[in-house]
PDB file of C-alpha atoms and ligand atoms in Angstrom:
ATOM      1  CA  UNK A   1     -12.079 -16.961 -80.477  1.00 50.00           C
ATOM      2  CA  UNK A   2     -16.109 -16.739 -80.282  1.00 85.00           C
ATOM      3  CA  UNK A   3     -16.441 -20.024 -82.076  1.00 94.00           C
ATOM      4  CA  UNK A   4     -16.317 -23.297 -80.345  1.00 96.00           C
ATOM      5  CA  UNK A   5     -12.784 -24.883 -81.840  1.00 95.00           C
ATOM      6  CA  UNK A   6     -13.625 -29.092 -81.767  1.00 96.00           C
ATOM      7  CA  UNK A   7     -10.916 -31.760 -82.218  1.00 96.00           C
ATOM      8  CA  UNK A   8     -12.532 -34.515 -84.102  1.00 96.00           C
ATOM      9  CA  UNK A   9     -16.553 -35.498 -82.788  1.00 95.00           C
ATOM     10  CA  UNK A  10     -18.614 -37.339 -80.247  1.00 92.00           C
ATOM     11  CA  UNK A  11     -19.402 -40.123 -83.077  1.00 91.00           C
ATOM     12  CA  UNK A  12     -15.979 -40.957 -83.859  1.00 92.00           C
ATOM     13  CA  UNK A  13     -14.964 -41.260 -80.087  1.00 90.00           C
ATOM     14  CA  UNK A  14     -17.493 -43.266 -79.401  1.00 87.00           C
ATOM     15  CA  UNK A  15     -17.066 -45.078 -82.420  1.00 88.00           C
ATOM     16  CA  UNK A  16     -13.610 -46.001 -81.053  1.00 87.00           C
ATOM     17  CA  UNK A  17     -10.956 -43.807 -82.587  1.00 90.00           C
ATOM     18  CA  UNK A  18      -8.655 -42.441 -79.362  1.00 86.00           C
ATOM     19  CA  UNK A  19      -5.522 -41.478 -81.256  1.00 88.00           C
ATOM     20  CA  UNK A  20      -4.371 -38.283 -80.050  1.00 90.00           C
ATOM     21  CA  UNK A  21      -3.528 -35.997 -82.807  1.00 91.00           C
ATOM     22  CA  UNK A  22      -4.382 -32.046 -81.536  1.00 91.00           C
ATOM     23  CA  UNK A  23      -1.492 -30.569 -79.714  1.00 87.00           C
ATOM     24  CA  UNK A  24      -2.711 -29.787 -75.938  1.00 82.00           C
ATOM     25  CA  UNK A  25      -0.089 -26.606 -75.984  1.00 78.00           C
ATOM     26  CA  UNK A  26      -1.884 -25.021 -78.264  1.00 73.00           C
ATOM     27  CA  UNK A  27      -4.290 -24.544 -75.468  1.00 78.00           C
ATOM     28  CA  UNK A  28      -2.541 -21.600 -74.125  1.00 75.00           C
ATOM     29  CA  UNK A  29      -5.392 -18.820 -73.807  1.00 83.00           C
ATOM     30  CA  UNK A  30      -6.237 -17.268 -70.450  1.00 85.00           C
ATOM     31  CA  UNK A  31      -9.907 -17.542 -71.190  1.00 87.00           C
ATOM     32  CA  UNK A  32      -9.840 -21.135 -72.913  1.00 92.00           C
ATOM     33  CA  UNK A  33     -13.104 -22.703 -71.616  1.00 96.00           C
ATOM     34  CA  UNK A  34     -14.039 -26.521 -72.406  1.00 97.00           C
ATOM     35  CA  UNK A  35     -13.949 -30.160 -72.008  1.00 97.00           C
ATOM     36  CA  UNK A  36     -12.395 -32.971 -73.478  1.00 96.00           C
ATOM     37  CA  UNK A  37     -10.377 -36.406 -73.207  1.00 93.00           C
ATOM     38  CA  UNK A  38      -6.473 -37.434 -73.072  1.00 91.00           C
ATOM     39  CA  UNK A  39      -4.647 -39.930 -75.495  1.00 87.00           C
ATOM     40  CA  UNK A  40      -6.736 -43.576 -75.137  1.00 85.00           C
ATOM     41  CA  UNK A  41      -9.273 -42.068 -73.071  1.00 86.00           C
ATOM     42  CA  UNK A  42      -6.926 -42.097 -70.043  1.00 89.00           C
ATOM     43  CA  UNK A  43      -8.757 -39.403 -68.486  1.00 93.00           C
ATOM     44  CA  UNK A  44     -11.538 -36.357 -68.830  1.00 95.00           C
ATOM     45  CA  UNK A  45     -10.225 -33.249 -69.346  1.00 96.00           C
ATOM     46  CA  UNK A  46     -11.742 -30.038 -68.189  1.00 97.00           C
ATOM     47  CA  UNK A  47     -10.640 -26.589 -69.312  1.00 96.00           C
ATOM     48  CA  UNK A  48     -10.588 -23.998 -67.075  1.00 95.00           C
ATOM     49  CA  UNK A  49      -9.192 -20.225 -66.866  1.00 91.00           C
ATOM     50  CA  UNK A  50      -6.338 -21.531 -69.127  1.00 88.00           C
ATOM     51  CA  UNK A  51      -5.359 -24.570 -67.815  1.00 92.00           C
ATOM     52  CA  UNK A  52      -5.997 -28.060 -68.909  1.00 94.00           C
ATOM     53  CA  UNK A  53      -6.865 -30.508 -65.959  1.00 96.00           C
ATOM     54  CA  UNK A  54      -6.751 -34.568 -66.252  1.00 96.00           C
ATOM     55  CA  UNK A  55      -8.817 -37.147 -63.864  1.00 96.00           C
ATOM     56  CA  UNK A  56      -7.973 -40.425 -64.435  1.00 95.00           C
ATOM     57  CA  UNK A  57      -9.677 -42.840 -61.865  1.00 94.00           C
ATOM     58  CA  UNK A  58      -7.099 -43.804 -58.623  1.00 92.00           C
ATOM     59  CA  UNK A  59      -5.169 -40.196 -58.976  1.00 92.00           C
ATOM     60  CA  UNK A  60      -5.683 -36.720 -57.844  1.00 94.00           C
ATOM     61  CA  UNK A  61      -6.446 -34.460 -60.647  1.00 96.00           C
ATOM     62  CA  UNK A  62      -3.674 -32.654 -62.481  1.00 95.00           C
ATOM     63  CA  UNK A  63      -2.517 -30.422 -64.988  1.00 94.00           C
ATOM     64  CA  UNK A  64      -1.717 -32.168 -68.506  1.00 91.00           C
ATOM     65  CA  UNK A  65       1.452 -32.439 -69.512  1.00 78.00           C
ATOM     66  CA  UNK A  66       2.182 -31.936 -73.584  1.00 72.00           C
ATOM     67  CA  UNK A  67      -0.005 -34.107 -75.496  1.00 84.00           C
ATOM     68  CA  UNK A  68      -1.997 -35.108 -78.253  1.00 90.00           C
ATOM     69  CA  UNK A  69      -5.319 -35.050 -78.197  1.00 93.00           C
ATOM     70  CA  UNK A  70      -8.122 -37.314 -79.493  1.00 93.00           C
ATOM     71  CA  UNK A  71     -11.373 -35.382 -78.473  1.00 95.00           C
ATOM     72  CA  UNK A  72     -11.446 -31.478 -77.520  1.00 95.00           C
ATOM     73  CA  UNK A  73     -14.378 -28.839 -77.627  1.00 96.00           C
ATOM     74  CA  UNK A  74     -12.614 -25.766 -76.324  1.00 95.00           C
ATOM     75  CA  UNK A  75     -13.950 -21.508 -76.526  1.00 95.00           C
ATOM     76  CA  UNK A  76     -12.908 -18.639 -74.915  1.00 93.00           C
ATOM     77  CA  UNK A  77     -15.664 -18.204 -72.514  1.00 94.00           C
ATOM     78  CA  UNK A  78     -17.209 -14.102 -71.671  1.00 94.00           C
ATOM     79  CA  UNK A  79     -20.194 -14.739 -70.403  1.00 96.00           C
ATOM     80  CA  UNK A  80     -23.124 -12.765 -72.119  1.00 96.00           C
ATOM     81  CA  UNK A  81     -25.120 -13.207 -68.723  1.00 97.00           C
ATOM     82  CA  UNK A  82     -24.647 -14.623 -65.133  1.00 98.00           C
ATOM     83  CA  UNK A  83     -27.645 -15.271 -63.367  1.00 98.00           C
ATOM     84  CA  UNK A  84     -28.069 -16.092 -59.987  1.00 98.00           C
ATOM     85  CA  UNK A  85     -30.349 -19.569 -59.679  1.00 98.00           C
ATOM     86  CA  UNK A  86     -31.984 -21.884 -57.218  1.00 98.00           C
ATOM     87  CA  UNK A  87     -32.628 -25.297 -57.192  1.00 98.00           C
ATOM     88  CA  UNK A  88     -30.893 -26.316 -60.356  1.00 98.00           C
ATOM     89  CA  UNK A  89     -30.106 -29.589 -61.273  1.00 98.00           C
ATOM     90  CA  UNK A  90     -29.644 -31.736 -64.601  1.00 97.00           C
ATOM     91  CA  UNK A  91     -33.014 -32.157 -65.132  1.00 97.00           C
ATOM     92  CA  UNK A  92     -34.029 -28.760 -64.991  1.00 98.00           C
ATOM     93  CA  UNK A  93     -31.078 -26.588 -66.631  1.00 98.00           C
ATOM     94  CA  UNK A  94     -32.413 -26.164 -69.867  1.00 97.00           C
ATOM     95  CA  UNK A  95     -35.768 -24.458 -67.976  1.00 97.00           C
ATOM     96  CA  UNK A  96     -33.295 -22.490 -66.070  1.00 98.00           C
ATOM     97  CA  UNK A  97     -31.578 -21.708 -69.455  1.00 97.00           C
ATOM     98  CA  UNK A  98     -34.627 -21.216 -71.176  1.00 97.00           C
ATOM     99  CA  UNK A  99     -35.658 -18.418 -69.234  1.00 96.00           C
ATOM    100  CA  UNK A 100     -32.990 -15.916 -70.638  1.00 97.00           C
ATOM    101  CA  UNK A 101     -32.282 -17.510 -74.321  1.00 97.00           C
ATOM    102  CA  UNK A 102     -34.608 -19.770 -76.394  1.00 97.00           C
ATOM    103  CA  UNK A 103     -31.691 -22.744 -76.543  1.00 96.00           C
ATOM    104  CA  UNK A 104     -33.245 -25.647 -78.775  1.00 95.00           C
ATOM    105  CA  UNK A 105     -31.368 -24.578 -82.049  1.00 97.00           C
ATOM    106  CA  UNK A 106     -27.841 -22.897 -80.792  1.00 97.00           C
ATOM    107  CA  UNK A 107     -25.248 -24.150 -78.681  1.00 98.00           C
ATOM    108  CA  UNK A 108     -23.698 -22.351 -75.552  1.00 98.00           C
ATOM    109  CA  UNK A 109     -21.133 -22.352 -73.317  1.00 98.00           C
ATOM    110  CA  UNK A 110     -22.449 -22.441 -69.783  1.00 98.00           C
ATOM    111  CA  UNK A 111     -20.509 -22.600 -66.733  1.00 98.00           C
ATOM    112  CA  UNK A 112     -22.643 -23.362 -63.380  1.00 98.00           C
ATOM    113  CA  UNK A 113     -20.611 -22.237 -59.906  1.00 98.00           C
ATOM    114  CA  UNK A 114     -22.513 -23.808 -56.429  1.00 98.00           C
ATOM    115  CA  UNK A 115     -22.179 -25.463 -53.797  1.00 98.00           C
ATOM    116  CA  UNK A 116     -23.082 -28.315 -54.949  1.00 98.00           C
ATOM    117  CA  UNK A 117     -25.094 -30.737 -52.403  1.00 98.00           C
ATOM    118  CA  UNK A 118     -25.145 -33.566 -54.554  1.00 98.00           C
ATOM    119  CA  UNK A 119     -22.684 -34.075 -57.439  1.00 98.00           C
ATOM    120  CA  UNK A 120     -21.614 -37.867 -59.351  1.00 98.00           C
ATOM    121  CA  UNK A 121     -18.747 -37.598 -61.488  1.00 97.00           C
ATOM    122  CA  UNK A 122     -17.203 -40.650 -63.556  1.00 95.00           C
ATOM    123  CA  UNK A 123     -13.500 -40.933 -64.577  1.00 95.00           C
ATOM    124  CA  UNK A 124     -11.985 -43.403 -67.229  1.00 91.00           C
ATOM    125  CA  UNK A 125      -9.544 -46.238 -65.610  1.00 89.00           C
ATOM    126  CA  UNK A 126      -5.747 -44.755 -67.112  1.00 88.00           C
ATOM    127  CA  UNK A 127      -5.509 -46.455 -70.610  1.00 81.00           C
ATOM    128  CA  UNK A 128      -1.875 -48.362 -70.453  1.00 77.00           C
ATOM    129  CA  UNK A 129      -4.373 -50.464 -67.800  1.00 65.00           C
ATOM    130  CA  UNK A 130      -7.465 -51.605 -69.940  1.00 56.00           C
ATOM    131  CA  UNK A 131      -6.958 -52.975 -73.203  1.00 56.00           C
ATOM    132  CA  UNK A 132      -9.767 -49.998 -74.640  1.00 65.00           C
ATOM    133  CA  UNK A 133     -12.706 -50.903 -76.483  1.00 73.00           C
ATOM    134  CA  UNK A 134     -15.549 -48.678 -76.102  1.00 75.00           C
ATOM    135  CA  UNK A 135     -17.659 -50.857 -74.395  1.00 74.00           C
ATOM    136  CA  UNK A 136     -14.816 -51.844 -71.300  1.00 73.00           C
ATOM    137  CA  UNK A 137     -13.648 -48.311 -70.835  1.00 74.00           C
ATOM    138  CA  UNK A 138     -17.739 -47.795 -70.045  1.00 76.00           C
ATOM    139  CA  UNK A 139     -17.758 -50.949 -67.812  1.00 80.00           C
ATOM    140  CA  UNK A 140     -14.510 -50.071 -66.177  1.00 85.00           C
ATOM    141  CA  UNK A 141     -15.108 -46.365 -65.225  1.00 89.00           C
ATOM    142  CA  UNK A 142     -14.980 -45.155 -61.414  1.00 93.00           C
ATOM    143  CA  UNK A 143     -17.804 -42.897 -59.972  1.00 95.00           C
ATOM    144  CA  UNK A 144     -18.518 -40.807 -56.930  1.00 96.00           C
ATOM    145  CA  UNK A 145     -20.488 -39.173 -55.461  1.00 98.00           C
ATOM    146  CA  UNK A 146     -19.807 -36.004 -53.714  1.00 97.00           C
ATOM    147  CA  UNK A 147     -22.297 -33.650 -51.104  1.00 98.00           C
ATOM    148  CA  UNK A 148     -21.752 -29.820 -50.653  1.00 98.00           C
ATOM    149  CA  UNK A 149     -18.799 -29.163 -52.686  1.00 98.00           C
ATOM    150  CA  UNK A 150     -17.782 -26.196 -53.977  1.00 98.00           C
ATOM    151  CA  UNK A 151     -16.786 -25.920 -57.762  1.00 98.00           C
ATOM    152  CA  UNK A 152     -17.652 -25.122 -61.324  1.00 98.00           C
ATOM    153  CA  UNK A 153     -19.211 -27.178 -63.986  1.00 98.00           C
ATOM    154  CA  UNK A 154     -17.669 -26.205 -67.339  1.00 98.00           C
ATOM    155  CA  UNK A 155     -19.193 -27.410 -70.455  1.00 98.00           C
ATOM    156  CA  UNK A 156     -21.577 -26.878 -73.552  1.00 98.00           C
ATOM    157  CA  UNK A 157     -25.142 -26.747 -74.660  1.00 98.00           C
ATOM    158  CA  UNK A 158     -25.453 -28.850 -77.975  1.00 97.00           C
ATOM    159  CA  UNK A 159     -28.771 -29.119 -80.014  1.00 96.00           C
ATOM    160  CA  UNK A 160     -30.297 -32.419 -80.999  1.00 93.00           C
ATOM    161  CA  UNK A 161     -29.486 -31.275 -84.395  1.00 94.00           C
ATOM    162  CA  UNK A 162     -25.735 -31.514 -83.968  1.00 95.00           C
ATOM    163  CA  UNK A 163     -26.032 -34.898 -81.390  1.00 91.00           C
ATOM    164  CA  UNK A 164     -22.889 -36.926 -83.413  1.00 91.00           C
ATOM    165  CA  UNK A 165     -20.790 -34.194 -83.450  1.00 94.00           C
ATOM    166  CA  UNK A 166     -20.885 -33.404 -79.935  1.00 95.00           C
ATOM    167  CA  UNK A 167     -22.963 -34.881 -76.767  1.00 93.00           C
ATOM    168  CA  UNK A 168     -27.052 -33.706 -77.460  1.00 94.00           C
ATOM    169  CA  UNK A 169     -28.003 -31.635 -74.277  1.00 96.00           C
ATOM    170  CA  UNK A 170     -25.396 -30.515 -72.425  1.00 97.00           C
ATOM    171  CA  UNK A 171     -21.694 -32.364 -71.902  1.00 97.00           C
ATOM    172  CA  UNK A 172     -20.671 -31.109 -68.140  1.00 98.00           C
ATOM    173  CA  UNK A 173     -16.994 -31.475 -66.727  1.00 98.00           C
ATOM    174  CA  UNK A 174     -16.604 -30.608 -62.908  1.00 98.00           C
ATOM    175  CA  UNK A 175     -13.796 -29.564 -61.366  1.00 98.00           C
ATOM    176  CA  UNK A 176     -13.333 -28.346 -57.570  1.00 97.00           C
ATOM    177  CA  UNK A 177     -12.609 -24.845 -56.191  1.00 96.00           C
ATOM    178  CA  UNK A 178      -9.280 -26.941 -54.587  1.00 95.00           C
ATOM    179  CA  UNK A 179      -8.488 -29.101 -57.492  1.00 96.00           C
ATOM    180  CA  UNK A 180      -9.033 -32.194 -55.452  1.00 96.00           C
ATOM    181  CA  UNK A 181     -11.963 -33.289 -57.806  1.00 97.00           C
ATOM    182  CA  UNK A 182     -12.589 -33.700 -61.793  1.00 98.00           C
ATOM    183  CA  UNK A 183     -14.395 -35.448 -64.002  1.00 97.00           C
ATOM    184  CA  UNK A 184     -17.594 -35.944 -66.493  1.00 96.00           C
ATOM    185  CA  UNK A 185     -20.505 -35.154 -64.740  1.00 97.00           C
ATOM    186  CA  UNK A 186     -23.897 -37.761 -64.208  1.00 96.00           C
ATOM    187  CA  UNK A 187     -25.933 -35.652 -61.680  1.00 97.00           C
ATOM    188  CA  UNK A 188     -25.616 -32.697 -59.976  1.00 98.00           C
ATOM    189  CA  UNK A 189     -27.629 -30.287 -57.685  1.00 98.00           C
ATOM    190  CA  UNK A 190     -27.585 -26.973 -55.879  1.00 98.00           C
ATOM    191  CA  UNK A 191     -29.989 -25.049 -54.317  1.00 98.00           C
ATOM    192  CA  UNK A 192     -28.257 -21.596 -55.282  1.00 98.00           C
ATOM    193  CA  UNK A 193     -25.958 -21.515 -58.229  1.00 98.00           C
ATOM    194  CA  UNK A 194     -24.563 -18.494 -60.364  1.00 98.00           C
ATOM    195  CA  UNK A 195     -25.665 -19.616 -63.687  1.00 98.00           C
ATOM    196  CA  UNK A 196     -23.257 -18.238 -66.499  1.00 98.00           C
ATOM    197  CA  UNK A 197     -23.586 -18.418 -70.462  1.00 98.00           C
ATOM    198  CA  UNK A 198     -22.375 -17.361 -74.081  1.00 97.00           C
ATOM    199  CA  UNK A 199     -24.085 -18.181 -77.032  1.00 97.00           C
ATOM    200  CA  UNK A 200     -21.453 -19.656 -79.850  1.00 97.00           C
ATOM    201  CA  UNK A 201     -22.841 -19.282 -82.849  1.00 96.00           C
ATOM    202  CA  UNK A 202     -19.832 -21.307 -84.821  1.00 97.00           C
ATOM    203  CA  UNK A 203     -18.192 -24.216 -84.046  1.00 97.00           C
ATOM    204  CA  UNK A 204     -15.323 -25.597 -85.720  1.00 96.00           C
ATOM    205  CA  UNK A 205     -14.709 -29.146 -86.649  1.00 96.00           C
ATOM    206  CA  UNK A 206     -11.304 -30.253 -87.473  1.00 95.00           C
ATOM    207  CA  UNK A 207     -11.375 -34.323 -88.414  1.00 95.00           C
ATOM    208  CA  UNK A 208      -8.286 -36.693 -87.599  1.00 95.00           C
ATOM    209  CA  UNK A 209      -6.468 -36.550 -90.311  1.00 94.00           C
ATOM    210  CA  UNK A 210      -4.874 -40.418 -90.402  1.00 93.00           C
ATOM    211  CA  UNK A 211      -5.674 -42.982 -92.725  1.00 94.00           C
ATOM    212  CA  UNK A 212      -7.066 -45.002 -90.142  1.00 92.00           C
ATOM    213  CA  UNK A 213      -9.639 -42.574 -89.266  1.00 93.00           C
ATOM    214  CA  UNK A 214      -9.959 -42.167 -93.357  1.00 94.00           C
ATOM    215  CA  UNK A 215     -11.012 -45.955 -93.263  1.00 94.00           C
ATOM    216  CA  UNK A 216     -12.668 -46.266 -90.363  1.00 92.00           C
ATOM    217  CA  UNK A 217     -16.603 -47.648 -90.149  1.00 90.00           C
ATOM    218  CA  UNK A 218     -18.686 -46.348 -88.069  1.00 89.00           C
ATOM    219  CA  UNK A 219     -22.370 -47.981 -87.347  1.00 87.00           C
ATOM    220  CA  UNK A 220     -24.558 -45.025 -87.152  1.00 87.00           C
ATOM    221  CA  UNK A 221     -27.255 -47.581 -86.434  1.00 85.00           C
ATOM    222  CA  UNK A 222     -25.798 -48.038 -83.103  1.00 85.00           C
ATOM    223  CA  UNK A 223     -23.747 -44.952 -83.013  1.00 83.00           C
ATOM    224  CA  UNK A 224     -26.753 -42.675 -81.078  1.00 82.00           C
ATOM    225  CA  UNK A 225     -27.189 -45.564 -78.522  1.00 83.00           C
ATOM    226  CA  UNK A 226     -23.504 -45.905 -77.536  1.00 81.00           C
ATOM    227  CA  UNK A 227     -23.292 -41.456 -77.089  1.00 79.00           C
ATOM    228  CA  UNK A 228     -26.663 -42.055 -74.888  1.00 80.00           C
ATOM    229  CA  UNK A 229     -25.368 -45.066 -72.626  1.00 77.00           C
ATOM    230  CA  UNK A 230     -21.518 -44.106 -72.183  1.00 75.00           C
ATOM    231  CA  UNK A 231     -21.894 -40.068 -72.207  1.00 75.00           C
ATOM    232  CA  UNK A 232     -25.679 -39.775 -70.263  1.00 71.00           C
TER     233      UNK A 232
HETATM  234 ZN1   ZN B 301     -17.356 -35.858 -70.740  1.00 51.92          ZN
END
C-alpha cells in the first residue's frame, strides 16, 4: 500500500458528519502509518507500527477496540529518507522538508522522532459526554503541554491544493515512546530530531456511504475557516 487509503475528508468532519462507518480491524498491517478520529470524535487516533492508539481527554491512551470509523488517513510508511535535524519546530518543517524534496504540490508521510522540549497536544472530551456539534467539541477540548519528552509525531504533508480533503500543511498526531501521551498536535519543538519521509503520490478517498451523508450540506463558505480554527 504506497497510496494514502482516506476514510471520508477533512470537510465533511468538520462539516459535522462523525458516524463511524470504516472498520478499525481492517487496520491490521505491521507498517500501517497515520492519523485519524474514533466514532463521535471521542478521541484522536494515531497509527503507529500497526497499532491503532485512542486519547480521549481524562484517560491514558489506549489501543482501540473494534470500531467504526468516521475519519482515517492511513499508509504503510518506508521512509524514502531519514535525516537527522536541529532546531525543528512547526513553523519551520516545511524548510526542513524543503531541503530534500520540493513539497508544495505532493503530499508525504513524515514521521519526526525527538526529544521534544516543548510539545501541546489537544484531545476531544469522550463523546457519550458532550452533546457534539462542531463548534463545542472545539470549545470543550483538553490541552497540554509537555517539555523534553520523548516520542514520534506521525502524520502527513497535504498541499493547499487538496486543503478540504485533508488538513492543508501538515496534520501531526503525537504519541510517547511509553504510551503515556497522544493526541493532535498544536506546537512542538526539538533541537535534534530524526526527520523521516515518503512521498505518496496517490491517495484514496472512500466517501460515507449513508444517505445522511448523501444529503448532507455543507457551507464551503465557512468550511476553510472551521479546518483553520479547530485543526491549526
Ligand atoms: Zn488531528
Amino acid at each position: 500500500m504506497s497510496k494514502i487509503v482516506q476514510f471520508s475528508t477533512i470537510g465533511a468532519l468538520m462539516a459535522g458528519y462523525f458516524r463511524g462507518e470504516y472498520d478499525a480491524s481492517a487496520l491490521k498491517h505491521p507498517d500501517a502509518f497515520g492519523l485519524g478520529c474514533s466514532q463521535g470524535i471521542n478521541g484522536e487516533l494515531t497509527i503507529f507500527q500497526g497499532k491503532v492508539w485512542e486519547a480521549t481527554a481524562g484517560e491514558a491512551p489506549h489501543l482501540l477496540r473494534q470500531e467504526m470509523l468516521p475519519f482515517l488517513q492511513v499508509t504503510e510508511f518506508v521512509p524514502e529518507r531519514t535525516a537527522s535535524v536541529v532546531n525543528i519546530d512547526q513553523h519551520n518543517a516545511e524548510q526542513h522538508l524543503n531541503q530534500f524534496i520540493p513539497l508544495q504540490n505532493i503530499f508525504l508521510a513524515v514521521c519526526i522522532e525527538a526529544t521534544f522540549d516543548h510539545l501541546v497536544i489537544r484531545r476531544p472530551q469522550p463523546a457519550s459526554d458532550i452533546p457534539r456539534d462542531i463548534n463545542d467539541f472545539a470549545r470543550t477540548q483538553q490541552e497540554d503541554t509537555l517539555n523534553n519528552i520523548n516520542g514520534y509525531l506521525i502524520g502527513f504533508w497535504t498541499p493547499v491544493l487538496f486543503g478540504r480533503i485533508s488538513v492543508p500543511g501538515f496534520h501531526f498526531h503525537f504519541i510517547d515512546e511509553k504510551r503515556n501521551n497522544s493526541g493532535h498536535v498544536l506546537e512542538f519543538s526539538a533541537k535534534k530530531a530524526i526527520l523521516k519521509y515518503q512521498e505518496k503520490q496517490t491517495i484514496e478517498v472512500t466517501n460515507p456511504g449513508s444517505a445522511e451523508y448523501k444529503n448532507m450540506t455543507i457551507d464551503l463558505s465557512s468550511l476553510d475557516k472551521s479546518i483553520e480554527h479547530v485543526e491549526k
